[in-house]
mmCIF file of C-alpha atoms in Angstrom:
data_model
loop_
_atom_site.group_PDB
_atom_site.id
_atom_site.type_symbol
_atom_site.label_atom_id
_atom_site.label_comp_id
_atom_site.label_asym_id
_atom_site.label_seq_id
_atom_site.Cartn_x
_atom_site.Cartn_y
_atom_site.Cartn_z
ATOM 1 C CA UNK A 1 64.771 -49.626 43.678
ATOM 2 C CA UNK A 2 65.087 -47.433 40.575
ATOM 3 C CA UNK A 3 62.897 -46.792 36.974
ATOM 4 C CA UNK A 4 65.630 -48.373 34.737
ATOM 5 C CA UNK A 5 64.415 -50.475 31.942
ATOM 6 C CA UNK A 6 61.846 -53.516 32.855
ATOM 7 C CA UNK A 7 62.101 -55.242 29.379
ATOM 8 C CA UNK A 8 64.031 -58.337 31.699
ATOM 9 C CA UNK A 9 61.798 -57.828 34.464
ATOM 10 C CA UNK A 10 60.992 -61.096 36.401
ATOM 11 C CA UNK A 11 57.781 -62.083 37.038
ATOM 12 C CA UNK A 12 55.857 -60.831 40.143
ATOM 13 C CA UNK A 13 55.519 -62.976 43.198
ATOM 14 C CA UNK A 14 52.146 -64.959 43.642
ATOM 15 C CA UNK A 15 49.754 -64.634 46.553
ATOM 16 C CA UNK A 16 46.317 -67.098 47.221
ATOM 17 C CA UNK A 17 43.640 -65.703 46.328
ATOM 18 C CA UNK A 18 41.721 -66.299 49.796
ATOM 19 C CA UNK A 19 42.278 -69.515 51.907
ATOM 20 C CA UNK A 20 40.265 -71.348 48.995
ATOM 21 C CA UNK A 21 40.735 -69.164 46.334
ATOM 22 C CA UNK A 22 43.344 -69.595 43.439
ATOM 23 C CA UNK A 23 46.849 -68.372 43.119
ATOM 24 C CA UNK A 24 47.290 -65.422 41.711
ATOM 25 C CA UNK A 25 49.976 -62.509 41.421
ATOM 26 C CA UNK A 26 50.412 -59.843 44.348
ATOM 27 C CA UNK A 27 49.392 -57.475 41.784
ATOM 28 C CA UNK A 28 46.403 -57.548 39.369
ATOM 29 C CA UNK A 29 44.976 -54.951 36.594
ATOM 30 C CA UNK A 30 42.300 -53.121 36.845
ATOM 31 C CA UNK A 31 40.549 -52.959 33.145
ATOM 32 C CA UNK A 32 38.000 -50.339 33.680
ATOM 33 C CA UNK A 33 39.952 -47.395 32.613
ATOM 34 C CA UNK A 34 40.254 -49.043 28.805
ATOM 35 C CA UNK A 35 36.822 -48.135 27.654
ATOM 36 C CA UNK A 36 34.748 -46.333 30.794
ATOM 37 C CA UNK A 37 34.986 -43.158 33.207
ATOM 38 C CA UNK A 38 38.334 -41.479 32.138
ATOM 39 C CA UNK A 39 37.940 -40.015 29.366
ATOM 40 C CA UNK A 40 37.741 -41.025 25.690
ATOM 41 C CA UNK A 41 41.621 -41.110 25.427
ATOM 42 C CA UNK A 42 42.075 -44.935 25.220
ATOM 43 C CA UNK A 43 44.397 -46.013 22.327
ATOM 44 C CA UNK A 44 42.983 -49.765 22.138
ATOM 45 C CA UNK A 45 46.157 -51.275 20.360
ATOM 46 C CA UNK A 46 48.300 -49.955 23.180
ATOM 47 C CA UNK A 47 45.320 -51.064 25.771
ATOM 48 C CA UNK A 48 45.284 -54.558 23.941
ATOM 49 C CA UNK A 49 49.487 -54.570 24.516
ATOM 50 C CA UNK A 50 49.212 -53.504 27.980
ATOM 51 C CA UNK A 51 47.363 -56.374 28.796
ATOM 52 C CA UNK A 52 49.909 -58.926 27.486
ATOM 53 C CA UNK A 53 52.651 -57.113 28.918
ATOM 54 C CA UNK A 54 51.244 -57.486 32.321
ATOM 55 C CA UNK A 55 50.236 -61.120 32.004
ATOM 56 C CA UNK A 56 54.341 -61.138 30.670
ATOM 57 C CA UNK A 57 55.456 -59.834 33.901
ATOM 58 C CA UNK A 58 52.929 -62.195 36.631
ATOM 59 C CA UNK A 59 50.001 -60.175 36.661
ATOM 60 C CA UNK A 60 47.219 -62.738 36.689
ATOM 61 C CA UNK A 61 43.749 -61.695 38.227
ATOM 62 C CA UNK A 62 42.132 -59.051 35.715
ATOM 63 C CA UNK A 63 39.075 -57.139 37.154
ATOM 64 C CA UNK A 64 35.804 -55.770 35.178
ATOM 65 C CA UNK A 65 32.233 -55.354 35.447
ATOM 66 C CA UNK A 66 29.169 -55.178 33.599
ATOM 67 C CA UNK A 67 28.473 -51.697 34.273
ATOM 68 C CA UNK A 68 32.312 -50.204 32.639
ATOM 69 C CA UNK A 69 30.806 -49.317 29.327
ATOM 70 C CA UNK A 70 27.259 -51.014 29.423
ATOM 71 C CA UNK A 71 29.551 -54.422 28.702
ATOM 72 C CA UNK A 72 32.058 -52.844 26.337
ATOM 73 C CA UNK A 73 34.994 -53.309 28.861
ATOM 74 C CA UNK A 74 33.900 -57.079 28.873
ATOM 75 C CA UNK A 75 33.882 -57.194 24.841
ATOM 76 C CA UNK A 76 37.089 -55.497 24.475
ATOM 77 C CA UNK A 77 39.018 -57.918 27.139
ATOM 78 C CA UNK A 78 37.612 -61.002 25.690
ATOM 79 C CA UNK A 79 39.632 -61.760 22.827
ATOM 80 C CA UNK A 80 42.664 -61.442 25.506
ATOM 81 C CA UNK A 81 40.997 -63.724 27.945
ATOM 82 C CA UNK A 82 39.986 -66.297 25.212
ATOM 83 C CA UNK A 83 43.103 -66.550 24.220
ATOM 84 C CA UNK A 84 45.087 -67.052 27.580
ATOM 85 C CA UNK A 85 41.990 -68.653 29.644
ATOM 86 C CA UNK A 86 43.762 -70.987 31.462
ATOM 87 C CA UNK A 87 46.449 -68.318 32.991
ATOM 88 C CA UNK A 88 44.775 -65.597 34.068
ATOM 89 C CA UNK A 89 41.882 -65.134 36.819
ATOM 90 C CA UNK A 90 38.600 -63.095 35.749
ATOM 91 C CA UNK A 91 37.123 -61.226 37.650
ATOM 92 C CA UNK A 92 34.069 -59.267 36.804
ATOM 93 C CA UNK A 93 30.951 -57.692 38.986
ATOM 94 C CA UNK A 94 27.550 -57.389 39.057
ATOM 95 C CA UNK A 95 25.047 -55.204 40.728
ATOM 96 C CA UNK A 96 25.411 -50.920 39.333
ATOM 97 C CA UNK A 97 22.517 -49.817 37.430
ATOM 98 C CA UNK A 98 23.623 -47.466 35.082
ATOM 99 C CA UNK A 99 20.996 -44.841 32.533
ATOM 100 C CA UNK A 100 22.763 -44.363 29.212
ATOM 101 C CA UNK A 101 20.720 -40.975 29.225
ATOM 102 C CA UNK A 102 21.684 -39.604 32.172
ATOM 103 C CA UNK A 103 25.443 -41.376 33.920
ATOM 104 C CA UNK A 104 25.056 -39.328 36.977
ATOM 105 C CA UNK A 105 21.807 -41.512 37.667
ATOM 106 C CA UNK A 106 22.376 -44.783 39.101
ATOM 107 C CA UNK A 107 20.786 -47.543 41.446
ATOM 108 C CA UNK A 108 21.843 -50.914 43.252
ATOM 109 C CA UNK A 109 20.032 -54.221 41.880
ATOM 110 C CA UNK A 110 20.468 -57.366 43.759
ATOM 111 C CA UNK A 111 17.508 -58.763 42.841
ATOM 112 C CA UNK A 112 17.680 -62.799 42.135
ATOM 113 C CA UNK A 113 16.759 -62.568 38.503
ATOM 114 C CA UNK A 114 18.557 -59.540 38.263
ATOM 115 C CA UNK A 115 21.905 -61.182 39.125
ATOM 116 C CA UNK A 116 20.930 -64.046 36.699
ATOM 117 C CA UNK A 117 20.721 -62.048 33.687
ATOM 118 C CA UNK A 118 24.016 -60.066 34.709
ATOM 119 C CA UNK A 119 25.886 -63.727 34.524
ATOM 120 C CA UNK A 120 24.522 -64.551 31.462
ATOM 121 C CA UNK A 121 25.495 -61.579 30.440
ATOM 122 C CA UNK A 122 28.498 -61.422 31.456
ATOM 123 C CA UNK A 123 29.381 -65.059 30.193
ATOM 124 C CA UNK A 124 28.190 -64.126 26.777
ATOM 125 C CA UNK A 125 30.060 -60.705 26.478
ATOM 126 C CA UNK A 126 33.804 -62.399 27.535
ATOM 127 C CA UNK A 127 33.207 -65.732 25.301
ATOM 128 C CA UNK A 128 33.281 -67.954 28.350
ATOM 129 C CA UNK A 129 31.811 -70.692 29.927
ATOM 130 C CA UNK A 130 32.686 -69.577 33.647
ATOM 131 C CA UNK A 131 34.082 -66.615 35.437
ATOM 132 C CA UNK A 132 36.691 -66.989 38.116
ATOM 133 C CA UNK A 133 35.593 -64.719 40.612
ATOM 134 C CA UNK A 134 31.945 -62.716 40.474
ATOM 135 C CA UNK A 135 31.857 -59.727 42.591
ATOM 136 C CA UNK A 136 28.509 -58.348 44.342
ATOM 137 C CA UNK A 137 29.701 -55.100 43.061
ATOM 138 C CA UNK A 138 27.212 -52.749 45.328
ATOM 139 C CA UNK A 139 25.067 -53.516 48.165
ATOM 140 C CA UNK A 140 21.625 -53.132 47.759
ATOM 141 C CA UNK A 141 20.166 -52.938 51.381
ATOM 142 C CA UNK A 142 16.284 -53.738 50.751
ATOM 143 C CA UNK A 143 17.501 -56.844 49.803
ATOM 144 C CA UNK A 144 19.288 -59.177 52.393
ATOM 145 C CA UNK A 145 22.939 -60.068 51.982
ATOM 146 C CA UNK A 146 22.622 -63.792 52.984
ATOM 147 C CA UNK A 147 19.773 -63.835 49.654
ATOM 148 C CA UNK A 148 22.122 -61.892 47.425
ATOM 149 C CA UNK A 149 24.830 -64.270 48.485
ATOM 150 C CA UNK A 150 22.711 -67.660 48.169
ATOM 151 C CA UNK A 151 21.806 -66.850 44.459
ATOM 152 C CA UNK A 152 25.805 -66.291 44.136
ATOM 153 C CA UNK A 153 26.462 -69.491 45.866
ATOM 154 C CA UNK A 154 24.119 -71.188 43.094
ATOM 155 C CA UNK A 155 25.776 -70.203 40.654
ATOM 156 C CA UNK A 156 28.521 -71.586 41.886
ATOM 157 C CA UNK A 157 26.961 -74.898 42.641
ATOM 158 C CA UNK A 158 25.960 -74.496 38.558
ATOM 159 C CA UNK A 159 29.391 -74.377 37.176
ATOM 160 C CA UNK A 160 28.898 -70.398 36.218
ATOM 161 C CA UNK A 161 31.333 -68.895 38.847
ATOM 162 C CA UNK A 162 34.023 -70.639 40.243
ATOM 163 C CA UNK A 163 34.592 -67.686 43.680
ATOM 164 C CA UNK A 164 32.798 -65.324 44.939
ATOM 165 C CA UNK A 165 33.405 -61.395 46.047
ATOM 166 C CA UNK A 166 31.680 -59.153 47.500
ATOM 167 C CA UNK A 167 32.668 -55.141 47.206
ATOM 168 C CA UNK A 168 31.990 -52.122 49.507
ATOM 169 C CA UNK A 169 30.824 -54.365 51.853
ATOM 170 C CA UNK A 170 31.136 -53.492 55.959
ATOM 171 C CA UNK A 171 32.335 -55.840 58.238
ATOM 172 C CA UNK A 172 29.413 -57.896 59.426
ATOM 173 C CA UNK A 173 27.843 -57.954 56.233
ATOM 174 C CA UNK A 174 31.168 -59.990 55.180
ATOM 175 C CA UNK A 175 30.900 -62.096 58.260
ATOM 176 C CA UNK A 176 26.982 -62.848 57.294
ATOM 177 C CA UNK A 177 27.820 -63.431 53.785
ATOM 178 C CA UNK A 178 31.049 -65.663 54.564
ATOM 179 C CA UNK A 179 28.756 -67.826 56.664
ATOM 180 C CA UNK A 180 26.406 -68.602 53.725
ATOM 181 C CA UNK A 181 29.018 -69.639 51.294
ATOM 182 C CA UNK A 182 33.361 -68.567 51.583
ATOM 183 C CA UNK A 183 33.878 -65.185 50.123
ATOM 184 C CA UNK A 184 37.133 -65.231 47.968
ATOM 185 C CA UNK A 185 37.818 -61.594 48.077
ATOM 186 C CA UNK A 186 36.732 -58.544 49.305
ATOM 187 C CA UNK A 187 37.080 -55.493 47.079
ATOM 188 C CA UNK A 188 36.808 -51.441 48.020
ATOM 189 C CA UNK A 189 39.368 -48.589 48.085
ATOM 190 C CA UNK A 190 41.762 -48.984 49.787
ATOM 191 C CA UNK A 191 45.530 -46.440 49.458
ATOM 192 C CA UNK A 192 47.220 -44.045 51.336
ATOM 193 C CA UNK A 193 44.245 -41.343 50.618
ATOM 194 C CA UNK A 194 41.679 -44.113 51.853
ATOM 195 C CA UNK A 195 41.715 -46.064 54.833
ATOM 196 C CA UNK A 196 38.376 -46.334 56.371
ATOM 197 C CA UNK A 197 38.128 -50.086 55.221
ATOM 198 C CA UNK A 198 40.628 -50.875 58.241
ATOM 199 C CA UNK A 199 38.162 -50.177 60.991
ATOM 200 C CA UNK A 200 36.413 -53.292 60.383
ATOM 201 C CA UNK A 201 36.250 -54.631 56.389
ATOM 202 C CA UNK A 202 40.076 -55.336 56.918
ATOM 203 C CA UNK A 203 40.037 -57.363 60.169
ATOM 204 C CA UNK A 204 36.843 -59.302 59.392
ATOM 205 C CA UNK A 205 38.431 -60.388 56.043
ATOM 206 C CA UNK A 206 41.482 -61.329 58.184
ATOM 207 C CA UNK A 207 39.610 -63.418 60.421
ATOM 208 C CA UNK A 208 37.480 -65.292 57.715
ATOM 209 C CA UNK A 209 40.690 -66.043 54.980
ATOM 210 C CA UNK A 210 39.369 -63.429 52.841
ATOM 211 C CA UNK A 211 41.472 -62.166 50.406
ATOM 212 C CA UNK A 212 41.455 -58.025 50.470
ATOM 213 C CA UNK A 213 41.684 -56.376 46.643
ATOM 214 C CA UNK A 214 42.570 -52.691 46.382
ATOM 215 C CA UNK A 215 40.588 -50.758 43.886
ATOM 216 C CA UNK A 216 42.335 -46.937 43.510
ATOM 217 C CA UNK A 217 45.511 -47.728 44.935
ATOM 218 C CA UNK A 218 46.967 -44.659 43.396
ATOM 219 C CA UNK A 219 43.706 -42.053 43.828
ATOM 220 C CA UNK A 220 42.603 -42.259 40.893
ATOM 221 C CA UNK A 221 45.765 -41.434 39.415
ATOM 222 C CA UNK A 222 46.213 -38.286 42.162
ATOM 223 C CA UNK A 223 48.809 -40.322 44.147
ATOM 224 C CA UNK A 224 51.307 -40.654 41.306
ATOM 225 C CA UNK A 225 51.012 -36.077 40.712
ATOM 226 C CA UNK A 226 49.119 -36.970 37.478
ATOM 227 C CA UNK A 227 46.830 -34.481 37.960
ATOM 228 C CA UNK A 228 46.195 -31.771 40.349
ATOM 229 C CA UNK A 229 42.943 -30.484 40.173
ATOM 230 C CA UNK A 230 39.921 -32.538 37.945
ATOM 231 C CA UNK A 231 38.353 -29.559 36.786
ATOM 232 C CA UNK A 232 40.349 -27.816 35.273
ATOM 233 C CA UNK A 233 42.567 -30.839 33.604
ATOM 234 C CA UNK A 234 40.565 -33.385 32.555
ATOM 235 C CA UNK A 235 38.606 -33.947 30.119
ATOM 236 C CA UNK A 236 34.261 -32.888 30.574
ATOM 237 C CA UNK A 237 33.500 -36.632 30.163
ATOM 238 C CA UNK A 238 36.073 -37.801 33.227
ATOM 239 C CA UNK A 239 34.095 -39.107 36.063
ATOM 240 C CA UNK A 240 36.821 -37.639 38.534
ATOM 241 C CA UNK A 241 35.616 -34.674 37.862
ATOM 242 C CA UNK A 242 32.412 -35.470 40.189
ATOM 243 C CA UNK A 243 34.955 -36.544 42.913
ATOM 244 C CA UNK A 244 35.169 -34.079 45.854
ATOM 245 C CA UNK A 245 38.719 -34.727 46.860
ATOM 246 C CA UNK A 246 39.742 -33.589 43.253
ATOM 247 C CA UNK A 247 38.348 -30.690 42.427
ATOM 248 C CA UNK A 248 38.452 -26.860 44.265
ATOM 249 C CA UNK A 249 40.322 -26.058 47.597
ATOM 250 C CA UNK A 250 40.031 -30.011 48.275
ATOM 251 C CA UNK A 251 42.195 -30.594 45.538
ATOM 252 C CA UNK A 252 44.997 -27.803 46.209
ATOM 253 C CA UNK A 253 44.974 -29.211 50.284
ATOM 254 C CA UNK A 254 45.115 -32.525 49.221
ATOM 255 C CA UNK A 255 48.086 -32.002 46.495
ATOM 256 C CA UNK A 256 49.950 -30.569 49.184
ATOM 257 C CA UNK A 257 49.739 -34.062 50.727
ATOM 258 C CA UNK A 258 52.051 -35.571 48.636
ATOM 259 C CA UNK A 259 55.182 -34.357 49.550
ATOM 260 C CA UNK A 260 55.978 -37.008 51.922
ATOM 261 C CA UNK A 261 55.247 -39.335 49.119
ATOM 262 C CA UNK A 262 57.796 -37.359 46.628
ATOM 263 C CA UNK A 263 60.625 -37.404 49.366
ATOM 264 C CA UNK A 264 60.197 -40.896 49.790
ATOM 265 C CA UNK A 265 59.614 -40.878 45.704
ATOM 266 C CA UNK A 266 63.305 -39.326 45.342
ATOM 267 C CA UNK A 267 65.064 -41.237 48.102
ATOM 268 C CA UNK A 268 64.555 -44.460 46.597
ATOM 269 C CA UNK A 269 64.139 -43.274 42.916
ATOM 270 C CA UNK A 270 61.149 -44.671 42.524
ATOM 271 C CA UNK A 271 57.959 -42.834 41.218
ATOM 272 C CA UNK A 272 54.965 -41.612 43.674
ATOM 273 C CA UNK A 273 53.138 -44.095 42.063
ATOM 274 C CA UNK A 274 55.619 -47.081 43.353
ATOM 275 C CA UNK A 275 55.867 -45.506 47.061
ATOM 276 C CA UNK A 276 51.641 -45.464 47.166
ATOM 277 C CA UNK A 277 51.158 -49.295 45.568
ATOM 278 C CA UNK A 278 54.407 -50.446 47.596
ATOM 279 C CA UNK A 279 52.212 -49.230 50.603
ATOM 280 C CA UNK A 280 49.140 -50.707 49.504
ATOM 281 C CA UNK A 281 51.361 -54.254 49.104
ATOM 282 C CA UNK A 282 52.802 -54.194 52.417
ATOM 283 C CA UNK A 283 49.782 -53.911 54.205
ATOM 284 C CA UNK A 284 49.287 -57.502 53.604
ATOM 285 C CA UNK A 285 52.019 -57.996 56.177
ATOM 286 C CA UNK A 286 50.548 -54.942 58.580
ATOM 287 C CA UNK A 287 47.173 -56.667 58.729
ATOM 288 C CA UNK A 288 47.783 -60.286 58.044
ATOM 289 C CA UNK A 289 46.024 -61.069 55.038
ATOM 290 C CA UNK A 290 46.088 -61.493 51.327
ATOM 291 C CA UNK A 291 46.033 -57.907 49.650
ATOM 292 C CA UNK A 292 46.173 -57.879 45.723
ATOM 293 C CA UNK A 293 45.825 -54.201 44.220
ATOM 294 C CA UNK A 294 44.331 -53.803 41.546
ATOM 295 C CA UNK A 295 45.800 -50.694 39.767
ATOM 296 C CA UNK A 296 44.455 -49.440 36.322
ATOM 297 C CA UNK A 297 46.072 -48.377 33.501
ATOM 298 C CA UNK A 298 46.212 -48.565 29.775
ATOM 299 C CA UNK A 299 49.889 -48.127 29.129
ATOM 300 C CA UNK A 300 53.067 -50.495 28.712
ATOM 301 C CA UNK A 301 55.397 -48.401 30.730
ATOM 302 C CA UNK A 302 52.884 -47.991 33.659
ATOM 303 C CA UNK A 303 52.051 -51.714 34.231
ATOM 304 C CA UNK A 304 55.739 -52.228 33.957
ATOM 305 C CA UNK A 305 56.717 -49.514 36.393
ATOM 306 C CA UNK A 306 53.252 -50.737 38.191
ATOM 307 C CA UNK A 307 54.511 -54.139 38.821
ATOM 308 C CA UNK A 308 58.238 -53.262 39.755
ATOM 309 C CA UNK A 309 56.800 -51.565 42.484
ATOM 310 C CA UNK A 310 56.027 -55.212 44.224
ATOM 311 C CA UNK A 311 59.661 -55.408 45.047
ATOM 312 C CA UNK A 312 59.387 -52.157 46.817
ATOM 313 C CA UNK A 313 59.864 -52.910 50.820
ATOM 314 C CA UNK A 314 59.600 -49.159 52.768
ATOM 315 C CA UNK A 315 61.414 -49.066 56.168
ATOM 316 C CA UNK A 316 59.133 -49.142 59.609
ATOM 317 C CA UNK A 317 60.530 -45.178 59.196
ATOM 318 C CA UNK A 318 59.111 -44.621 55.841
ATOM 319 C CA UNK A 319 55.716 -46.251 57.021
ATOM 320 C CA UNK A 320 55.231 -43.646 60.129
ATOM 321 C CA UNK A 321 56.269 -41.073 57.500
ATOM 322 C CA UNK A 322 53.271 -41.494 55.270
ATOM 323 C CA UNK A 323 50.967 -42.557 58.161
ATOM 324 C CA UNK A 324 49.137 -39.250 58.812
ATOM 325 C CA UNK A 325 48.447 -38.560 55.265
ATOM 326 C CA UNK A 326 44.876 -40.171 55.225
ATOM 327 C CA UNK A 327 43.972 -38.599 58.454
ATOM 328 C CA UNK A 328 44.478 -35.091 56.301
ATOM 329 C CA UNK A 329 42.541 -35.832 53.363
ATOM 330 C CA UNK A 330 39.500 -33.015 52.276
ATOM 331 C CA UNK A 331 36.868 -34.250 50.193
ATOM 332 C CA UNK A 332 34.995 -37.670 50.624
ATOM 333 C CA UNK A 333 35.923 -40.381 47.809
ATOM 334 C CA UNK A 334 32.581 -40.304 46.208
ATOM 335 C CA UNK A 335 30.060 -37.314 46.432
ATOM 336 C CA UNK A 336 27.528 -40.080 48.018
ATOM 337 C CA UNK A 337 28.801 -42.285 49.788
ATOM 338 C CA UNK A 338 25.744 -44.317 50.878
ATOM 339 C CA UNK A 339 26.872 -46.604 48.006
ATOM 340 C CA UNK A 340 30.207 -47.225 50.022
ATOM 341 C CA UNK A 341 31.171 -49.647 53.071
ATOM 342 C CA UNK A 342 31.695 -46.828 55.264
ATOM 343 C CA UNK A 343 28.254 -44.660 54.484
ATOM 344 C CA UNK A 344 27.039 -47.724 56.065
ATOM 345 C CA UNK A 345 29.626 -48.761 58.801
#
């Protein structure tokens, strides 16, 4: 597999969106980087062209949420969703409490009413009258998941939401969802830098038909050498600056993790970016289910190059070769991770 030009690229293959859930491409886009967290670098004709381009080359299932922006990631992606409603999937999430004064201060809603306003929300900000798959974006213990999930399951039965998702959820609050209404997809981080999901989010969603959807496949942008240390090259308003992994000694350990990804990178002159989602892919196959990453960007070239990797197949070899990297990783993903699956696994 090499980077020559993708202008003829074919399309991407298609996967099912859960046992029940819709078909969609292996590989979606992740639309949160277009107007929240990563700086104020966004160039929103290009953004705006990058998401034709993937929908040009199979990419289907588009993922937001309320919180990217206080709605502004859902205002800018409407026009594109209006206009190509009936061949795409939209996802979007509800359920991070966000203070415009102060970003670094947030709290978990899953109140009832709550979650009502979000979807009205929601429907009003993208211009439509139902969203393909609504994501429980963030647990909120005090309330109980089988409530949370029967207000979803409502809005179902309403004609509001067609699926529903549930993120950064552990393994038997999946199975106690799944058994008040099917859950579609299952969402959390999930790449060669971050595997705790397999202990038990990825086997329960096996068992049930869930379909599993990598956020971060690439790190954050880490996995493809982007950046090496957050603190000293990005921007002041980047929110991977608050990321332990990226910042400090973590950072300089964890860059040193990569060269089994560039050797693998060179071999099959691919970019590290390609060797980390091809990984991410082929885990479908490794753990029998559905897995759809969901990689962010908001160029051309890199949903192109993005998307060629899903005809990337790495050797039984290769796979043992980047094996130990997650095992080696300093830094947690977030600074708290109480908000995570595994803070509560």
């Amino acid at each position: 597999m090499s980077r020559e030009s993708t202008e003829s690229m074919e399309k991407i293959a298609t996967t099912r969106l859960g046992s029940a859930g819709p078909e969609v491409g292996v590989q979606g886009l992740g639309c949160m980087g277009m107007s929240f967290a990563y700086g104020a670098t966004t160039d929103p004709d290009e953004a705006r062209a990058t998401l034709e381009r993937a929908l040009e080359l199979g990419v289907t299932l588009y993922d937001t949420a309320d919180m990217y922006g206080f709605g502004e990631n859902e205002k800018f992606i409407a026009p594109f969703v209006q206009a190509h409603r009936d061949e795409i999937v939209l996802a979007t999430k509800f359920g991070i409490v966000l203070d415009k004064d102060d970003l670094d201060n947030r709290s978990i809603s899953n109140d009832p009413a709550y979650i009502r306003s979000c979807v009205e929300g929601s429907l009003q900000r993208l211009g439509v009258d139902v969203i393909d798959l609504y994501y429980m974006h963030r647990r909120d213990v005090n309330v109980p998941i089988e409530e949370t999930v029967g207000v979803m399951a409502e809005l179902v039965a309403e004609g509001k939401v067609k699926h529903l998702g549930l993120s950064e959820v552990t393994g038997p609050e999946l199975e106690a969802a799944h058994a008040v209404h099917p859950i579609a997809a299952v969402q959390s981080e999930w790449s060669l830098f971050s595997r705790d999901v397999e202990a038990a989010v990825v086997p329960a969603a096996a068992r049930l038909g869930t379909a599993f959807v990598p956020y971060s496949p690439l790190g954050r942008g880490f996995l493809t050498g982007a950046f090496t240390d957050a603190s000293t090259e990005l921007g002041a308003d980047d929110f991977r600056r608050t990321l332990p992994r990226f910042t400090g000694d973590n950072a300089t350990a964890n860059a040193a993790l990569l060269a089994p990804v560039r050797k693998l990178a060179e071999s099959r002159d691919a970019s590290l970016g390609q060797i980390a989602l091809a990984w991410a892919q082929q885990q479908a196959d490794v753990h029998g289910l559905p897995v759809i990453p969901i990689p962010g960007t908001r160029k051309r070239s890199r949903v192109e190059e993005n998307a060629a990797a899903t005809r990337l197949v790495l050797t039984e070899s290769e796979l043992e070769l980047l094996e130990p990297i997650a095992g080696q990783v300093a830094g947690g993903r977030y600074a708290n991770m109480s908000f995570t699956s595994a803070g509560r696994e």
